[in-house]
Amino acid sequence: MRALIGSHDLLFVTLDTLRHDVAVSCLEQGRTPALARVLPGGVWQRRHTPASFTYAAHHAFFAGFLPTPVTPGPHERMFAARFGGSESSGPGTFVFDAADLPSGLAAAGYHTVCLGGVGFFNPATPLGRVLPGLFTESHWSPEFGVTTPDCLGAQLDRLDEIIRRVDGPLFTFLNVAALHQPNRHYVPGAAEDDVATHAAALEYVDGHLDRLFTLVTGRGRPCQVIICSDHGTLYGEDGHVGHRVAHETVWTVPYADFILDPR
């Protein structure tokens, strides 16, 4: 990552609440063709998230603690806030002298943009302004949120506007709300959220990814992409519904990173 700073745009996408097992199943069944075209080796990496819900996971992500490979480490991180005793920073790590990645990238000349999705990015409350407040500019509206079926389409409309007016290196963070409950609206007639509606929400997201990748590569610059879930969620497993609980399905997430060439 260190060698790419300044020459590459950066895109960080969190598919909020996406379960690893559902991501893998949809990929194997051919239900996510856009992802199949870009995932290295055509597969998701299996990783463990640093936290079991959105707010805590994103704080860790923005300090440099992305989901960790499940194999024994230490594993060199892509980026890291500088602090003494770090055992996972290496020669390829972008180390920044700031408390968070957006601030570190801004100091390196990047315009940083947050397109929020779930409620922790809703600036109507002081808590909802914490994560967006790390960025040069941030955007949220009810159209981006969990109850809007075309939430990602609305976010990409906004991103299109932003890209048209921004020059120089760009860091785009996109939190996609579609996978989060409620997601029953992605299956006509469904009365409750379940694994099937969760999978249908991923199909909806996949249908918009080609547009996203076209937008971020249309600036004439290569783009380093990170795409992952922040945590999984439960639909009755062991009696649990939701997340913020220490369960394997919550802690295990899909992850990928790759570079897209300019178009």
Short mmCIF file of C-alpha atoms in Angstrom, two decimals:
data_model
loop_
_atom_site.label_atom_id
_atom_site.label_comp_id
_atom_site.label_asym_id
_atom_site.label_seq_id
_atom_site.Cartn_x
_atom_site.Cartn_y
_atom_site.Cartn_z
CA MET A 1 0.00 0.00 0.00
CA ARG A 2 2.78 2.46 0.87
CA ALA A 3 4.05 2.53 -2.73
CA LEU A 4 0.57 3.37 -4.06
CA ILE A 5 -0.10 6.47 -1.98
CA GLY A 6 -0.42 9.51 -4.24
CA SER A 7 -0.46 7.60 -7.52
CA HIS A 8 -3.65 5.58 -6.92
CA ASP A 9 -7.15 6.53 -5.91
CA LEU A 10 -8.56 4.48 -3.01
CA LEU A 11 -12.01 2.94 -2.64
CA PHE A 12 -13.04 1.30 0.63
CA VAL A 13 -16.45 -0.40 0.58
CA THR A 14 -18.07 -1.97 3.61
CA LEU A 15 -20.99 -4.24 2.79
CA ASP A 16 -22.59 -3.67 6.14
CA THR A 17 -23.66 -6.85 7.95
CA LEU A 18 -22.83 -9.23 5.06
CA ARG A 19 -22.37 -12.78 6.27
CA HIS A 20 -19.39 -14.76 4.98
CA ASP A 21 -21.41 -17.90 4.33
CA VAL A 22 -23.99 -16.00 2.29
CA ALA A 23 -21.31 -14.17 0.29
CA VAL A 24 -19.58 -17.47 -0.56
CA SER A 25 -22.84 -19.25 -1.40
CA CYS A 26 -24.02 -16.47 -3.72
CA LEU A 27 -20.66 -16.44 -5.47
CA GLU A 28 -20.67 -20.21 -5.99
CA GLN A 29 -24.23 -20.11 -7.33
CA GLY A 30 -23.38 -17.42 -9.88
CA ARG A 31 -25.63 -14.84 -8.22
CA THR A 32 -22.89 -12.18 -7.90
CA PRO A 33 -21.25 -11.97 -11.34
CA ALA A 34 -19.79 -8.49 -10.86
CA LEU A 35 -17.92 -9.65 -7.77
CA ALA A 36 -16.84 -12.84 -9.53
CA ARG A 37 -15.09 -10.72 -12.17
CA VAL A 38 -12.98 -8.75 -9.69
CA LEU A 39 -12.31 -10.97 -6.67
CA PRO A 40 -8.71 -12.25 -6.81
CA GLY A 41 -8.87 -15.91 -7.79
CA GLY A 42 -12.64 -15.59 -7.98
CA VAL A 43 -13.03 -16.16 -4.24
CA TRP A 44 -13.67 -14.25 -1.04
CA GLN A 45 -11.04 -14.32 1.67
CA ARG A 46 -12.32 -15.62 5.01
CA ARG A 47 -11.35 -13.17 7.75
CA HIS A 48 -12.26 -12.16 11.29
CA THR A 49 -13.59 -8.69 12.01
CA PRO A 50 -12.18 -6.64 14.92
CA ALA A 51 -15.68 -5.94 16.29
CA SER A 52 -19.21 -7.30 16.27
CA PHE A 53 -21.11 -4.17 15.20
CA THR A 54 -20.75 -1.25 12.82
CA TYR A 55 -19.55 1.57 15.05
CA ALA A 56 -16.76 -0.35 16.75
CA ALA A 57 -15.66 -2.16 13.58
CA HIS A 58 -15.29 1.05 11.60
CA HIS A 59 -13.31 2.75 14.33
CA ALA A 60 -10.88 -0.15 14.11
CA PHE A 61 -10.84 -0.10 10.30
CA PHE A 62 -10.02 3.61 10.20
CA ALA A 63 -7.12 3.05 12.62
CA GLY A 64 -5.70 0.44 10.25
CA PHE A 65 -7.16 -2.74 11.71
CA LEU A 66 -8.97 -4.33 8.78
CA PRO A 67 -10.47 -7.81 9.14
CA THR A 68 -7.66 -10.22 10.02
CA PRO A 69 -6.81 -13.37 8.02
CA VAL A 70 -7.90 -16.48 9.90
CA THR A 71 -4.49 -18.12 9.44
CA PRO A 72 -1.86 -17.63 12.17
CA GLY A 73 -0.09 -14.24 12.01
CA PRO A 74 1.23 -11.70 12.43
CA HIS A 75 -0.09 -10.35 9.14
CA GLU A 76 1.31 -7.14 7.67
CA ARG A 77 -1.39 -4.49 7.53
CA MET A 78 -2.12 -2.30 4.51
CA PHE A 79 -2.16 0.88 6.57
CA ALA A 80 -1.67 1.77 10.22
CA ALA A 81 -1.68 4.72 12.59
CA ARG A 82 1.82 5.10 13.96
CA PHE A 83 2.24 3.86 17.53
CA GLY A 84 5.04 2.21 19.46
CA GLY A 85 5.17 -1.56 19.58
CA SER A 86 3.10 -2.31 16.50
CA GLU A 87 3.89 -5.86 15.39
CA SER A 88 1.83 -5.85 12.20
CA SER A 89 3.31 -2.85 10.38
CA GLY A 90 5.83 -3.77 7.70
CA PRO A 91 7.73 -2.38 4.73
CA GLY A 92 4.57 -2.22 2.61
CA THR A 93 2.36 -0.62 5.25
CA PHE A 94 1.24 2.99 4.78
CA VAL A 95 1.95 4.38 8.25
CA PHE A 96 0.31 7.72 8.99
CA ASP A 97 0.90 10.23 11.78
CA ALA A 98 -2.76 10.74 12.61
CA ALA A 99 -5.39 9.00 14.67
CA ASP A 100 -7.34 7.78 11.65
CA LEU A 101 -6.90 6.85 7.99
CA PRO A 102 -8.97 9.66 6.44
CA SER A 103 -6.87 12.27 8.27
CA GLY A 104 -3.66 10.49 7.32
CA LEU A 105 -4.67 10.38 3.67
CA ALA A 106 -5.76 14.03 3.74
CA ALA A 107 -2.28 14.93 4.96
CA ALA A 108 -0.89 12.98 1.99
CA GLY A 109 -2.94 15.08 -0.44
CA TYR A 110 -6.14 13.06 -0.78
CA HIS A 111 -9.65 14.44 -0.92
CA THR A 112 -11.57 12.15 1.45
CA VAL A 113 -15.26 11.38 0.98
CA CYS A 114 -17.69 9.41 3.15
CA LEU A 115 -20.94 8.08 1.72
CA GLY A 116 -22.70 6.65 4.75
CA GLY A 117 -25.46 4.09 4.82
CA VAL A 118 -26.56 2.69 8.19
CA GLY A 119 -27.60 4.79 11.17
CA PHE A 120 -24.12 5.29 12.61
CA PHE A 121 -23.47 7.60 9.63
CA ASN A 122 -26.67 9.61 10.08
CA PRO A 123 -25.56 13.11 11.20
CA ALA A 124 -28.88 13.83 12.92
CA THR A 125 -27.25 12.85 16.24
CA PRO A 126 -23.82 13.62 17.76
CA LEU A 127 -22.97 9.89 17.67
CA GLY A 128 -23.83 9.72 13.97
CA ARG A 129 -21.42 12.57 13.24
CA VAL A 130 -18.34 10.89 14.72
CA LEU A 131 -17.32 8.62 11.82
CA PRO A 132 -18.38 11.01 9.02
CA GLY A 133 -16.53 13.79 10.83
CA LEU A 134 -13.20 12.13 10.01
CA PHE A 135 -13.62 13.00 6.31
CA THR A 136 -13.15 16.15 4.25
CA GLU A 137 -16.74 15.79 3.12
CA SER A 138 -19.48 13.39 4.11
CA HIS A 139 -22.93 12.59 2.79
CA TRP A 140 -25.96 10.81 4.20
CA SER A 141 -29.67 10.93 3.50
CA PRO A 142 -32.63 8.62 4.15
CA GLU A 143 -32.26 7.50 0.53
CA PHE A 144 -28.93 5.90 1.50
CA GLY A 145 -30.37 4.09 4.52
CA VAL A 146 -31.59 0.64 5.45
CA THR A 147 -35.26 1.16 4.56
CA THR A 148 -34.66 2.33 0.97
CA PRO A 149 -34.58 -0.55 -1.55
CA ASP A 150 -32.36 1.36 -4.00
CA CYS A 151 -30.02 2.77 -1.36
CA LEU A 152 -26.83 1.96 -3.27
CA GLY A 153 -28.18 3.47 -6.46
CA ALA A 154 -28.81 6.73 -4.60
CA GLN A 155 -25.27 6.68 -3.16
CA LEU A 156 -23.78 6.17 -6.62
CA ASP A 157 -25.78 9.10 -7.98
CA ARG A 158 -24.14 11.25 -5.31
CA LEU A 159 -20.70 9.80 -5.99
CA ASP A 160 -21.10 10.64 -9.67
CA GLU A 161 -21.67 14.28 -8.72
CA ILE A 162 -18.63 14.30 -6.42
CA ILE A 163 -16.27 12.74 -8.93
CA ARG A 164 -17.15 15.36 -11.53
CA ARG A 165 -15.87 18.19 -9.33
CA VAL A 166 -12.89 16.68 -7.49
CA ASP A 167 -9.36 16.82 -8.86
CA GLY A 168 -6.30 14.99 -7.55
CA PRO A 169 -6.09 11.83 -5.44
CA LEU A 170 -9.44 10.66 -4.08
CA PHE A 171 -10.29 8.38 -1.16
CA THR A 172 -13.89 7.22 -1.29
CA PHE A 173 -15.44 5.35 1.61
CA LEU A 174 -18.81 3.74 0.91
CA ASN A 175 -20.92 2.05 3.58
CA VAL A 176 -23.64 -0.02 1.88
CA ALA A 177 -26.79 -0.48 3.98
CA ALA A 178 -28.74 -2.93 1.83
CA LEU A 179 -27.64 -6.12 3.63
CA HIS A 180 -28.66 -4.82 7.04
CA GLN A 181 -32.07 -5.57 8.46
CA PRO A 182 -34.70 -4.84 7.20
CA ASN A 183 -33.92 -6.56 3.89
CA ARG A 184 -37.17 -8.46 3.28
CA HIS A 185 -38.12 -5.96 0.56
CA TYR A 186 -35.63 -7.67 -1.79
CA VAL A 187 -37.86 -10.77 -1.93
CA PRO A 188 -41.40 -9.98 -3.08
CA GLY A 189 -43.94 -11.16 -0.53
CA ALA A 190 -41.40 -11.93 2.21
CA ALA A 191 -42.85 -11.20 5.63
CA GLU A 192 -39.61 -11.49 7.63
CA ASP A 193 -35.89 -11.01 7.18
CA ASP A 194 -33.92 -14.24 6.82
CA VAL A 195 -30.89 -15.70 5.07
CA ALA A 196 -32.77 -15.75 1.76
CA THR A 197 -33.64 -12.04 1.89
CA HIS A 198 -30.07 -11.30 2.98
CA ALA A 199 -28.80 -13.12 -0.11
CA ALA A 200 -31.27 -11.27 -2.33
CA ALA A 201 -29.95 -7.99 -0.93
CA LEU A 202 -26.43 -9.02 -1.97
CA GLU A 203 -27.70 -9.74 -5.47
CA TYR A 204 -29.13 -6.22 -5.57
CA VAL A 205 -25.77 -4.76 -4.49
CA ASP A 206 -23.85 -6.81 -7.04
CA GLY A 207 -26.06 -5.39 -9.77
CA HIS A 208 -24.69 -1.91 -9.02
CA LEU A 209 -20.99 -2.73 -8.64
CA ASP A 210 -20.08 -2.41 -12.32
CA ARG A 211 -21.35 1.18 -12.19
CA LEU A 212 -19.35 1.83 -9.02
CA PHE A 213 -16.15 0.47 -10.55
CA THR A 214 -16.72 2.47 -13.72
CA LEU A 215 -17.10 5.66 -11.68
CA VAL A 216 -13.92 5.21 -9.67
CA THR A 217 -11.81 4.19 -12.65
CA GLY A 218 -13.11 6.92 -14.93
CA ARG A 219 -10.76 9.56 -13.50
CA GLY A 220 -7.74 8.28 -15.43
CA ARG A 221 -6.07 6.88 -12.30
CA PRO A 222 -5.68 3.29 -11.05
CA CYS A 223 -7.78 2.54 -7.99
CA GLN A 224 -6.90 0.37 -5.01
CA VAL A 225 -10.12 -1.27 -3.82
CA ILE A 226 -10.87 -2.80 -0.43
CA ILE A 227 -14.27 -4.46 -0.09
CA CYS A 228 -15.43 -6.37 2.96
CA SER A 229 -18.11 -6.79 5.56
CA ASP A 230 -17.81 -5.15 8.97
CA HIS A 231 -19.57 -8.05 10.74
CA GLY A 232 -22.08 -10.79 10.08
CA THR A 233 -25.56 -11.17 11.51
CA LEU A 234 -27.81 -13.91 12.84
CA TYR A 235 -31.25 -15.09 11.78
CA GLY A 236 -32.09 -17.46 14.61
CA GLU A 237 -28.84 -19.42 14.87
CA ASP A 238 -28.46 -20.64 18.47
CA GLY A 239 -31.48 -18.51 19.33
CA HIS A 240 -29.86 -15.21 18.30
CA VAL A 241 -31.22 -12.56 15.95
CA GLY A 242 -28.98 -9.66 14.92
CA HIS A 243 -25.37 -9.07 15.91
CA ARG A 244 -23.23 -7.40 18.64
CA VAL A 245 -22.75 -10.87 20.08
CA ALA A 246 -19.71 -13.19 20.13
CA HIS A 247 -20.84 -15.74 17.55
CA GLU A 248 -18.77 -17.27 14.75
CA THR A 249 -21.26 -16.11 12.12
CA VAL A 250 -20.87 -12.51 13.37
CA TRP A 251 -17.07 -12.57 13.65
CA THR A 252 -16.38 -14.24 10.27
CA VAL A 253 -16.57 -11.88 7.30
CA PRO A 254 -15.77 -11.85 3.56
CA TYR A 255 -12.85 -9.67 2.44
CA ALA A 256 -11.03 -8.79 -0.80
CA ASP A 257 -8.61 -6.17 -2.06
CA PHE A 258 -7.47 -5.56 -5.63
CA ILE A 259 -6.42 -2.84 -8.05
CA LEU A 260 -8.62 -1.64 -10.90
CA ASP A 261 -6.92 -0.09 -13.92
CA PRO A 262 -8.21 3.24 -15.26
CA ARG A 263 -10.77 3.10 -18.05
#
